[in-house]
Amino acid sequence: MVGHVTAPAAALLDSLPSWATLVRAPNAGPMTLDGTNTWLLRAPGSDAGYVVVDPGPLDEGHLQAVAAHGPVESILITHGHFDHTEGVPRLAELTGAPVLDFDGTFEAGGLTVQAIDTPGHTGDSVCYVVNDEAVLSGDTILGRGTTIVAWPDGDLGSYLASLDTLRRLGALPVLPGHGPPLANCAAAAVYYRNHREARLEQVRSAVAAGAEEPIDVVRTVYADVDEVLWPAAEATVRAQLAYLKERDRP
């Protein structure tokens, strides 16, 4: 989900890695930007099938387009939100590919893939570093704007720690779950963390000024955000309030 900040979190990536193909799902909207990014991964010249990351929604045309690229070896997901996973059973049916759930480092599509736990947006969020050349970030880092912390499953403390983990990856390109690819993971992670810290101060100030309920904080802190996004903003505010309560506890 994108917040009211709509600029990219880092410079845009000029070109995709040679092993990455983007097939974007036709589910554009306030929560999904241009649509869910389905990534197809395969080493150039490899006899292996594609690894599909985040098949996206249950849209037959989209899933047929993914399957048409060639044999699919396996399926990975970055987190369980339906706009990333609803199409998994159908793609598995079309291709016969299994859904992988690996920890650590593994080989897939002729590539070396490292799974990194990055909870925060959701409790099950995972990022994938491929060949030490790029990171698939799911919704932990988006190509444009900011993401939600989907309380109660999402947790702000975990999210900030995950941003620190991604910052330590350095200047790897980012292939996000929504929006355009970014050129620098560390820069994007720092941008996101600074944004979160600024939001926390705004939330603290709103509470000090008398905002009693999460929706009251939303009306103050997210006043410039389209009201269609307020339910998502309220989930993030609840995560922020829980974090502040824990952090400010004597």
C-alpha atoms as an extended CHARMM CRD file, in Angstrom:
* protein
*
       250  EXT
         1         1  MET       CA              0.0000000000        0.0000000000        0.0000000000  PROA      1               0.0000000000
         2         2  VAL       CA              1.2580000000        3.4320000000       -0.8270000000  PROA      2               0.0000000000
         3         3  GLY       CA              0.9230000000        6.3330000000        1.5730000000  PROA      3               0.0000000000
         4         4  HSD       CA              0.7280000000       10.0230000000        0.7220000000  PROA      4               0.0000000000
         5         5  VAL       CA              4.4360000000       10.0590000000       -0.1720000000  PROA      5               0.0000000000
         6         6  THR       CA              4.4080000000        9.0690000000       -3.8500000000  PROA      6               0.0000000000
         7         7  ALA       CA              8.0010000000        9.7420000000       -4.9120000000  PROA      7               0.0000000000
         8         8  PRO       CA             10.4040000000        6.8070000000       -5.2960000000  PROA      8               0.0000000000
         9         9  ALA       CA             12.3830000000        5.9520000000       -2.1610000000  PROA      9               0.0000000000
        10        10  ALA       CA             15.5980000000        5.8320000000       -4.2290000000  PROA      10              0.0000000000
        11        11  ALA       CA             16.7070000000        6.4150000000       -7.8180000000  PROA      11              0.0000000000
        12        12  LEU       CA             14.9830000000        4.2070000000      -10.3680000000  PROA      12              0.0000000000
        13        13  LEU       CA             16.8520000000        1.2470000000      -11.8340000000  PROA      13              0.0000000000
        14        14  ASP       CA             17.9210000000        1.7700000000      -15.4390000000  PROA      14              0.0000000000
        15        15  SER       CA             17.6160000000       -1.8650000000      -16.5320000000  PROA      15              0.0000000000
        16        16  LEU       CA             16.6400000000       -5.1870000000      -15.0150000000  PROA      16              0.0000000000
        17        17  PRO       CA             19.1760000000       -7.9170000000      -14.2560000000  PROA      17              0.0000000000
        18        18  SER       CA             19.5480000000      -10.3250000000      -17.1580000000  PROA      18              0.0000000000
        19        19  TRP       CA             17.8790000000      -13.0810000000      -15.1260000000  PROA      19              0.0000000000
        20        20  ALA       CA             14.7270000000      -11.1010000000      -14.2190000000  PROA      20              0.0000000000
        21        21  THR       CA             11.5130000000      -10.6290000000      -16.1890000000  PROA      21              0.0000000000
        22        22  LEU       CA              8.5920000000       -8.5460000000      -14.9220000000  PROA      22              0.0000000000
        23        23  VAL       CA              4.9870000000       -9.4760000000      -15.6640000000  PROA      23              0.0000000000
        24        24  ARG       CA              2.7100000000       -6.9590000000      -13.9520000000  PROA      24              0.0000000000
        25        25  ALA       CA             -0.7760000000       -8.0210000000      -12.9310000000  PROA      25              0.0000000000
        26        26  PRO       CA             -3.7320000000       -5.8710000000      -14.1010000000  PROA      26              0.0000000000
        27        27  ASN       CA             -4.8620000000       -5.0560000000      -10.5540000000  PROA      27              0.0000000000
        28        28  ALA       CA             -3.8420000000       -1.4190000000      -10.2650000000  PROA      28              0.0000000000
        29        29  GLY       CA             -5.3910000000        0.5430000000       -7.4190000000  PROA      29              0.0000000000
        30        30  PRO       CA             -4.7320000000        2.7130000000       -4.3630000000  PROA      30              0.0000000000
        31        31  MET       CA             -3.3000000000       -0.2440000000       -2.4440000000  PROA      31              0.0000000000
        32        32  THR       CA             -1.4030000000       -1.8750000000       -5.3190000000  PROA      32              0.0000000000
        33        33  LEU       CA             -0.0090000000        1.0820000000       -7.2950000000  PROA      33              0.0000000000
        34        34  ASP       CA              0.3610000000       -0.0220000000      -10.9420000000  PROA      34              0.0000000000
        35        35  GLY       CA             -0.4790000000       -3.6180000000      -10.0290000000  PROA      35              0.0000000000
        36        36  THR       CA              1.2690000000       -6.5560000000       -8.3860000000  PROA      36              0.0000000000
        37        37  ASN       CA              4.7260000000       -7.2720000000       -9.7930000000  PROA      37              0.0000000000
        38        38  THR       CA              5.1500000000      -10.9380000000      -10.6700000000  PROA      38              0.0000000000
        39        39  TRP       CA              8.8320000000      -11.6990000000      -11.1460000000  PROA      39              0.0000000000
        40        40  LEU       CA             10.1410000000      -14.5130000000      -13.3410000000  PROA      40              0.0000000000
        41        41  LEU       CA             13.7090000000      -15.5330000000      -12.5500000000  PROA      41              0.0000000000
        42        42  ARG       CA             16.0380000000      -17.7120000000      -14.6180000000  PROA      42              0.0000000000
        43        43  ALA       CA             19.7450000000      -17.5880000000      -15.3510000000  PROA      43              0.0000000000
        44        44  PRO       CA             20.4500000000      -16.7390000000      -19.0110000000  PROA      44              0.0000000000
        45        45  GLY       CA             21.1910000000      -19.8860000000      -20.9860000000  PROA      45              0.0000000000
        46        46  SER       CA             20.0720000000      -22.1520000000      -18.1400000000  PROA      46              0.0000000000
        47        47  ASP       CA             18.1600000000      -25.3490000000      -18.8310000000  PROA      47              0.0000000000
        48        48  ALA       CA             16.2250000000      -24.7770000000      -15.6240000000  PROA      48              0.0000000000
        49        49  GLY       CA             12.6450000000      -23.5650000000      -15.5760000000  PROA      49              0.0000000000
        50        50  TYR       CA             11.6020000000      -20.1810000000      -14.3000000000  PROA      50              0.0000000000
        51        51  VAL       CA             11.1300000000      -19.3490000000      -10.6460000000  PROA      51              0.0000000000
        52        52  VAL       CA              7.9630000000      -17.2810000000      -10.2770000000  PROA      52              0.0000000000
        53        53  VAL       CA              7.9010000000      -14.8760000000       -7.3330000000  PROA      53              0.0000000000
        54        54  ASP       CA              4.4460000000      -13.6660000000       -6.2610000000  PROA      54              0.0000000000
        55        55  PRO       CA              2.0170000000      -15.0110000000       -8.8960000000  PROA      55              0.0000000000
        56        56  GLY       CA             -0.3890000000      -12.2360000000       -7.9480000000  PROA      56              0.0000000000
        57        57  PRO       CA             -4.1990000000      -12.2150000000       -8.0740000000  PROA      57              0.0000000000
        58        58  LEU       CA             -6.4580000000      -14.8860000000       -9.5120000000  PROA      58              0.0000000000
        59        59  ASP       CA             -6.5640000000      -13.3300000000      -12.9590000000  PROA      59              0.0000000000
        60        60  GLU       CA             -6.5980000000      -15.9510000000      -15.6980000000  PROA      60              0.0000000000
        61        61  GLY       CA             -5.0750000000      -13.7090000000      -18.3620000000  PROA      61              0.0000000000
        62        62  HSD       CA             -2.2190000000      -12.7220000000      -16.0830000000  PROA      62              0.0000000000
        63        63  LEU       CA             -1.4770000000      -16.2660000000      -14.9840000000  PROA      63              0.0000000000
        64        64  GLN       CA             -1.6150000000      -17.5380000000      -18.5690000000  PROA      64              0.0000000000
        65        65  ALA       CA              0.8440000000      -14.7830000000      -19.5470000000  PROA      65              0.0000000000
        66        66  VAL       CA              3.2030000000      -15.8850000000      -16.7710000000  PROA      66              0.0000000000
        67        67  ALA       CA              2.9740000000      -19.5410000000      -17.7950000000  PROA      67              0.0000000000
        68        68  ALA       CA              3.5170000000      -18.6550000000      -21.4780000000  PROA      68              0.0000000000
        69        69  HSD       CA              7.0840000000      -17.4980000000      -20.7920000000  PROA      69              0.0000000000
        70        70  GLY       CA              8.2330000000      -21.1010000000      -20.5400000000  PROA      70              0.0000000000
        71        71  PRO       CA              8.5100000000      -23.9880000000      -18.0950000000  PROA      71              0.0000000000
        72        72  VAL       CA              8.0620000000      -22.9840000000      -14.4500000000  PROA      72              0.0000000000
        73        73  GLU       CA             10.3000000000      -24.8180000000      -12.0070000000  PROA      73              0.0000000000
        74        74  SER       CA              8.9750000000      -23.4220000000       -8.7490000000  PROA      74              0.0000000000
        75        75  ILE       CA              6.9630000000      -20.6780000000       -7.0640000000  PROA      75              0.0000000000
        76        76  LEU       CA              8.0580000000      -18.3560000000       -4.2580000000  PROA      76              0.0000000000
        77        77  ILE       CA              6.0250000000      -15.8240000000       -2.3150000000  PROA      77              0.0000000000
        78        78  THR       CA              7.1890000000      -12.7870000000       -0.3640000000  PROA      78              0.0000000000
        79        79  HSD       CA              4.1840000000      -12.7100000000        2.0100000000  PROA      79              0.0000000000
        80        80  GLY       CA              0.6450000000      -13.9560000000        2.2640000000  PROA      80              0.0000000000
        81        81  HSD       CA             -1.4540000000      -10.9780000000        1.1500000000  PROA      81              0.0000000000
        82        82  PHE       CA             -3.9930000000      -12.0680000000       -1.4470000000  PROA      82              0.0000000000
        83        83  ASP       CA             -2.8070000000       -9.6400000000       -4.1270000000  PROA      83              0.0000000000
        84        84  HSD       CA              0.4450000000      -11.6580000000       -4.1570000000  PROA      84              0.0000000000
        85        85  THR       CA             -0.8630000000      -15.1750000000       -3.4960000000  PROA      85              0.0000000000
        86        86  GLU       CA             -4.4390000000      -15.5480000000       -4.7220000000  PROA      86              0.0000000000
        87        87  GLY       CA             -3.2070000000      -16.8960000000       -8.0640000000  PROA      87              0.0000000000
        88        88  VAL       CA             -0.8140000000      -19.4680000000       -6.5700000000  PROA      88              0.0000000000
        89        89  PRO       CA             -3.1090000000      -22.5230000000       -6.7840000000  PROA      89              0.0000000000
        90        90  ARG       CA             -4.0770000000      -21.7750000000      -10.3770000000  PROA      90              0.0000000000
        91        91  LEU       CA             -0.4860000000      -21.1730000000      -11.4980000000  PROA      91              0.0000000000
        92        92  ALA       CA              0.5450000000      -24.4120000000       -9.8030000000  PROA      92              0.0000000000
        93        93  GLU       CA             -2.2560000000      -26.1500000000      -11.6850000000  PROA      93              0.0000000000
        94        94  LEU       CA             -1.1880000000      -24.6350000000      -15.0010000000  PROA      94              0.0000000000
        95        95  THR       CA              2.5110000000      -25.4410000000      -14.6010000000  PROA      95              0.0000000000
        96        96  GLY       CA              2.7970000000      -28.2930000000      -12.1040000000  PROA      96              0.0000000000
        97        97  ALA       CA              5.3130000000      -26.1950000000      -10.1560000000  PROA      97              0.0000000000
        98        98  PRO       CA              5.6330000000      -26.5810000000       -6.3720000000  PROA      98              0.0000000000
        99        99  VAL       CA              5.5900000000      -23.6930000000       -3.9220000000  PROA      99              0.0000000000
       100       100  LEU       CA              8.9840000000      -23.4670000000       -2.2030000000  PROA      100             0.0000000000
       101       101  ASP       CA              9.4250000000      -22.5370000000        1.4520000000  PROA      101             0.0000000000
       102       102  PHE       CA             13.1720000000      -22.4840000000        2.0740000000  PROA      102             0.0000000000
       103       103  ASP       CA             15.2370000000      -20.8150000000        4.7620000000  PROA      103             0.0000000000
       104       104  GLY       CA             18.7530000000      -19.6170000000        4.0580000000  PROA      104             0.0000000000
       105       105  THR       CA             20.3530000000      -20.1040000000        0.6550000000  PROA      105             0.0000000000
       106       106  PHE       CA             19.1800000000      -22.4160000000       -2.0990000000  PROA      106             0.0000000000
       107       107  GLU       CA             19.4970000000      -22.9590000000       -5.8580000000  PROA      107             0.0000000000
       108       108  ALA       CA             16.5450000000      -22.2740000000       -8.1500000000  PROA      108             0.0000000000
       109       109  GLY       CA             16.2180000000      -21.3360000000      -11.8100000000  PROA      109             0.0000000000
       110       110  GLY       CA             19.9640000000      -21.7400000000      -12.2250000000  PROA      110             0.0000000000
       111       111  LEU       CA             20.4170000000      -18.9650000000       -9.6450000000  PROA      111             0.0000000000
       112       112  THR       CA             21.5820000000      -18.7040000000       -6.0470000000  PROA      112             0.0000000000
       113       113  VAL       CA             18.7580000000      -17.3710000000       -3.9060000000  PROA      113             0.0000000000
       114       114  GLN       CA             19.0300000000      -16.2780000000       -0.2760000000  PROA      114             0.0000000000
       115       115  ALA       CA             15.8030000000      -15.9580000000        1.7010000000  PROA      115             0.0000000000
       116       116  ILE       CA             15.8920000000      -13.2570000000        4.3800000000  PROA      116             0.0000000000
       117       117  ASP       CA             13.1710000000      -12.9620000000        7.0010000000  PROA      117             0.0000000000
       118       118  THR       CA             11.9600000000       -9.3520000000        6.9870000000  PROA      118             0.0000000000
       119       119  PRO       CA              8.8380000000       -9.2330000000        9.1800000000  PROA      119             0.0000000000
       120       120  GLY       CA              7.0180000000       -5.9900000000        9.7800000000  PROA      120             0.0000000000
       121       121  HSD       CA              4.7260000000       -5.2850000000        6.8440000000  PROA      121             0.0000000000
       122       122  THR       CA              3.3390000000       -8.6970000000        7.7710000000  PROA      122             0.0000000000
       123       123  GLY       CA              4.6140000000      -11.3000000000       10.1720000000  PROA      123             0.0000000000
       124       124  ASP       CA              5.5630000000      -13.6310000000        7.3160000000  PROA      124             0.0000000000
       125       125  SER       CA              7.3330000000      -11.1630000000        5.0070000000  PROA      125             0.0000000000
       126       126  VAL       CA             10.4540000000      -12.5030000000        3.2740000000  PROA      126             0.0000000000
       127       127  CYS       CA             12.8850000000      -10.8820000000        0.8380000000  PROA      127             0.0000000000
       128       128  TYR       CA             15.0590000000      -12.7710000000       -1.6560000000  PROA      128             0.0000000000
       129       129  VAL       CA             18.6020000000      -11.8320000000       -2.6320000000  PROA      129             0.0000000000
       130       130  VAL       CA             19.4720000000      -13.3260000000       -6.0220000000  PROA      130             0.0000000000
       131       131  ASN       CA             23.1030000000      -13.9980000000       -7.0020000000  PROA      131             0.0000000000
       132       132  ASP       CA             24.1080000000      -11.1640000000       -4.6460000000  PROA      132             0.0000000000
       133       133  GLU       CA             22.9710000000       -8.9140000000       -7.5210000000  PROA      133             0.0000000000
       134       134  ALA       CA             19.4920000000       -7.7120000000       -6.5170000000  PROA      134             0.0000000000
       135       135  VAL       CA             16.8720000000       -8.1050000000       -3.8110000000  PROA      135             0.0000000000
       136       136  LEU       CA             13.2060000000       -8.9000000000       -4.3210000000  PROA      136             0.0000000000
       137       137  SER       CA             11.5650000000       -6.9000000000       -1.5590000000  PROA      137             0.0000000000
       138       138  GLY       CA              7.8710000000       -7.7720000000       -1.7560000000  PROA      138             0.0000000000
       139       139  ASP       CA              5.9730000000       -5.0310000000        0.0710000000  PROA      139             0.0000000000
       140       140  THR       CA              8.7270000000       -4.3370000000        2.5950000000  PROA      140             0.0000000000
       141       141  ILE       CA             10.1040000000       -1.7230000000        0.1730000000  PROA      141             0.0000000000
       142       142  LEU       CA              7.9280000000       -0.4850000000       -2.6820000000  PROA      142             0.0000000000
       143       143  GLY       CA              9.0450000000        1.1470000000       -5.8830000000  PROA      143             0.0000000000
       144       144  ARG       CA              7.0330000000        4.2510000000       -5.0890000000  PROA      144             0.0000000000
       145       145  GLY       CA              5.6140000000        5.7030000000       -1.8980000000  PROA      145             0.0000000000
       146       146  THR       CA              5.5330000000        3.9770000000        1.4780000000  PROA      146             0.0000000000
       147       147  THR       CA              4.0610000000        0.7120000000        2.6570000000  PROA      147             0.0000000000
       148       148  ILE       CA              1.7220000000       -0.0830000000        5.5380000000  PROA      148             0.0000000000
       149       149  VAL       CA              2.5220000000       -1.9810000000        8.6950000000  PROA      149             0.0000000000
       150       150  ALA       CA             -0.5030000000       -4.2630000000        8.6350000000  PROA      150             0.0000000000
       151       151  TRP       CA             -1.3650000000       -4.3890000000       12.3540000000  PROA      151             0.0000000000
       152       152  PRO       CA             -2.0320000000       -6.6690000000       14.2010000000  PROA      152             0.0000000000
       153       153  ASP       CA             -0.0740000000       -9.1160000000       12.0380000000  PROA      153             0.0000000000
       154       154  GLY       CA              2.4270000000       -6.4100000000       11.1540000000  PROA      154             0.0000000000
       155       155  ASP       CA              4.7280000000       -4.9660000000       13.7980000000  PROA      155             0.0000000000
       156       156  LEU       CA              6.5590000000       -1.6540000000       13.6060000000  PROA      156             0.0000000000
       157       157  GLY       CA              9.5260000000       -2.6700000000       15.7470000000  PROA      157             0.0000000000
       158       158  SER       CA             10.0740000000       -5.6820000000       13.5070000000  PROA      158             0.0000000000
       159       159  TYR       CA              9.6530000000       -3.5160000000       10.4320000000  PROA      159             0.0000000000
       160       160  LEU       CA             12.3160000000       -1.0500000000       11.5400000000  PROA      160             0.0000000000
       161       161  ALA       CA             14.6910000000       -3.9430000000       12.2690000000  PROA      161             0.0000000000
       162       162  SER       CA             13.9740000000       -5.3700000000        8.8110000000  PROA      162             0.0000000000
       163       163  LEU       CA             14.7990000000       -2.0210000000        7.2190000000  PROA      163             0.0000000000
       164       164  ASP       CA             18.1310000000       -2.1060000000        9.0520000000  PROA      164             0.0000000000
       165       165  THR       CA             18.7140000000       -5.6020000000        7.6450000000  PROA      165             0.0000000000
       166       166  LEU       CA             18.0120000000       -4.3770000000        4.1230000000  PROA      166             0.0000000000
       167       167  ARG       CA             20.1830000000       -1.2950000000        4.6010000000  PROA      167             0.0000000000
       168       168  ARG       CA             23.1210000000       -3.5870000000        5.3020000000  PROA      168             0.0000000000
       169       169  LEU       CA             22.7180000000       -5.1450000000        1.8570000000  PROA      169             0.0000000000
       170       170  GLY       CA             24.2240000000       -1.9660000000        0.4270000000  PROA      170             0.0000000000
       171       171  ALA       CA             23.5690000000       -0.6190000000       -3.0420000000  PROA      171             0.0000000000
       172       172  LEU       CA             21.8200000000       -3.6620000000       -4.4920000000  PROA      172             0.0000000000
       173       173  PRO       CA             18.9770000000       -3.0010000000       -6.9360000000  PROA      173             0.0000000000
       174       174  VAL       CA             15.4780000000       -3.5290000000       -5.5360000000  PROA      174             0.0000000000
       175       175  LEU       CA             12.8070000000       -5.4720000000       -7.4200000000  PROA      175             0.0000000000
       176       176  PRO       CA              9.6750000000       -4.5820000000       -5.4260000000  PROA      176             0.0000000000
       177       177  GLY       CA              6.2250000000       -6.1030000000       -5.1360000000  PROA      177             0.0000000000
       178       178  HSD       CA              4.6150000000       -2.9210000000       -6.5080000000  PROA      178             0.0000000000
       179       179  GLY       CA              5.9510000000        0.0360000000       -8.4480000000  PROA      179             0.0000000000
       180       180  PRO       CA              9.1530000000        0.4730000000      -10.4680000000  PROA      180             0.0000000000
       181       181  PRO       CA             12.5030000000       -1.1730000000       -9.6400000000  PROA      181             0.0000000000
       182       182  LEU       CA             14.9160000000        0.9160000000       -7.5790000000  PROA      182             0.0000000000
       183       183  ALA       CA             18.6730000000        1.2830000000       -7.9300000000  PROA      183             0.0000000000
       184       184  ASN       CA             19.8110000000        1.2330000000       -4.3010000000  PROA      184             0.0000000000
       185       185  CYS       CA             18.4490000000       -0.9010000000       -1.4700000000  PROA      185             0.0000000000
       186       186  ALA       CA             20.3950000000        0.8850000000        1.2680000000  PROA      186             0.0000000000
       187       187  ALA       CA             19.1870000000        4.3060000000        0.1340000000  PROA      187             0.0000000000
       188       188  ALA       CA             15.5860000000        3.1070000000        0.0030000000  PROA      188             0.0000000000
       189       189  ALA       CA             15.8090000000        1.5180000000        3.4570000000  PROA      189             0.0000000000
       190       190  VAL       CA             17.2520000000        4.7040000000        4.9690000000  PROA      190             0.0000000000
       191       191  TYR       CA             14.5140000000        6.7700000000        3.3120000000  PROA      191             0.0000000000
       192       192  TYR       CA             11.8330000000        4.4630000000        4.6950000000  PROA      192             0.0000000000
       193       193  ARG       CA             13.3130000000        4.4890000000        8.1840000000  PROA      193             0.0000000000
       194       194  ASN       CA             13.5570000000        8.2730000000        8.2810000000  PROA      194             0.0000000000
       195       195  HSD       CA              9.9540000000        8.4920000000        7.0990000000  PROA      195             0.0000000000
       196       196  ARG       CA              8.8250000000        6.1240000000        9.8670000000  PROA      196             0.0000000000
       197       197  GLU       CA             10.6610000000        8.0710000000       12.5440000000  PROA      197             0.0000000000
       198       198  ALA       CA              9.0770000000       11.3230000000       11.3400000000  PROA      198             0.0000000000
       199       199  ARG       CA              5.6280000000        9.6990000000       11.3650000000  PROA      199             0.0000000000
       200       200  LEU       CA              6.1880000000        8.4710000000       14.9180000000  PROA      200             0.0000000000
       201       201  GLU       CA              6.8690000000       12.0100000000       16.0760000000  PROA      201             0.0000000000
       202       202  GLN       CA              3.6910000000       13.1990000000       14.3380000000  PROA      202             0.0000000000
       203       203  VAL       CA              1.6770000000       10.4620000000       16.0260000000  PROA      203             0.0000000000
       204       204  ARG       CA              3.1670000000       11.2820000000       19.4230000000  PROA      204             0.0000000000
       205       205  SER       CA              2.3020000000       14.9510000000       18.9160000000  PROA      205             0.0000000000
       206       206  ALA       CA             -1.2690000000       14.1130000000       17.8600000000  PROA      206             0.0000000000
       207       207  VAL       CA             -1.7820000000       12.0170000000       20.9810000000  PROA      207             0.0000000000
       208       208  ALA       CA             -0.3240000000       14.7670000000       23.1720000000  PROA      208             0.0000000000
       209       209  ALA       CA             -2.7530000000       17.2100000000       21.5470000000  PROA      209             0.0000000000
       210       210  GLY       CA             -5.7290000000       15.0770000000       22.5640000000  PROA      210             0.0000000000
       211       211  ALA       CA             -6.2320000000       12.4330000000       19.8450000000  PROA      211             0.0000000000
       212       212  GLU       CA             -7.7230000000        9.5140000000       21.7820000000  PROA      212             0.0000000000
       213       213  GLU       CA             -8.5670000000        6.9060000000       19.1530000000  PROA      213             0.0000000000
       214       214  PRO       CA             -6.5110000000        5.6430000000       16.1920000000  PROA      214             0.0000000000
       215       215  ILE       CA             -8.9380000000        7.2060000000       13.7180000000  PROA      215             0.0000000000
       216       216  ASP       CA             -8.4380000000       10.5600000000       15.4780000000  PROA      216             0.0000000000
       217       217  VAL       CA             -4.7060000000       10.2310000000       14.8650000000  PROA      217             0.0000000000
       218       218  VAL       CA             -5.3960000000        9.3590000000       11.2150000000  PROA      218             0.0000000000
       219       219  ARG       CA             -7.5150000000       12.4950000000       10.7730000000  PROA      219             0.0000000000
       220       220  THR       CA             -4.6260000000       14.5900000000       12.0610000000  PROA      220             0.0000000000
       221       221  VAL       CA             -1.5000000000       12.8780000000       10.7580000000  PROA      221             0.0000000000
       222       222  TYR       CA             -2.9150000000       11.5800000000        7.4650000000  PROA      222             0.0000000000
       223       223  ALA       CA             -5.2110000000       14.5170000000        6.7060000000  PROA      223             0.0000000000
       224       224  ASP       CA             -3.6680000000       14.9410000000        3.2460000000  PROA      224             0.0000000000
       225       225  VAL       CA             -4.1870000000       11.2730000000        2.3170000000  PROA      225             0.0000000000
       226       226  ASP       CA             -7.1790000000       10.2000000000        0.2360000000  PROA      226             0.0000000000
       227       227  GLU       CA             -9.8220000000        8.8940000000        2.6420000000  PROA      227             0.0000000000
       228       228  VAL       CA            -10.0220000000        5.6480000000        0.6690000000  PROA      228             0.0000000000
       229       229  LEU       CA             -6.6360000000        4.8640000000        2.2290000000  PROA      229             0.0000000000
       230       230  TRP       CA             -7.6390000000        5.7470000000        5.7900000000  PROA      230             0.0000000000
       231       231  PRO       CA             -8.4630000000        2.1430000000        6.8320000000  PROA      231             0.0000000000
       232       232  ALA       CA             -4.9310000000        1.1250000000        5.8350000000  PROA      232             0.0000000000
       233       233  ALA       CA             -3.5270000000        4.2250000000        7.5290000000  PROA      233             0.0000000000
       234       234  GLU       CA             -5.4390000000        3.2970000000       10.6830000000  PROA      234             0.0000000000
       235       235  ALA       CA             -3.7950000000       -0.1420000000       10.6980000000  PROA      235             0.0000000000
       236       236  THR       CA             -0.3950000000        1.5590000000       10.5270000000  PROA      236             0.0000000000
       237       237  VAL       CA             -1.3950000000        4.0190000000       13.2780000000  PROA      237             0.0000000000
       238       238  ARG       CA             -2.3550000000        1.1250000000       15.5260000000  PROA      238             0.0000000000
       239       239  ALA       CA              1.0790000000       -0.3700000000       14.9050000000  PROA      239             0.0000000000
       240       240  GLN       CA              2.6910000000        2.9970000000       15.6450000000  PROA      240             0.0000000000
       241       241  LEU       CA              0.7560000000        3.4380000000       18.8820000000  PROA      241             0.0000000000
       242       242  ALA       CA              1.6760000000       -0.0690000000       20.0260000000  PROA      242             0.0000000000
       243       243  TYR       CA              5.3260000000        0.6210000000       19.2450000000  PROA      243             0.0000000000
       244       244  LEU       CA              5.3330000000        3.9480000000       21.0890000000  PROA      244             0.0000000000
       245       245  LYS       CA              3.6090000000        2.3980000000       24.0930000000  PROA      245             0.0000000000
       246       246  GLU       CA              6.3070000000       -0.2720000000       24.2810000000  PROA      246             0.0000000000
       247       247  ARG       CA              9.2190000000        2.0830000000       23.5310000000  PROA      247             0.0000000000
       248       248  ASP       CA              8.1160000000        4.7920000000       25.9540000000  PROA      248             0.0000000000
       249       249  ARG       CA              7.3220000000        2.4010000000       28.7890000000  PROA      249             0.0000000000
       250       250  PRO       CA              9.3280000000        3.4120000000       31.9200000000  PROA      250             0.0000000000
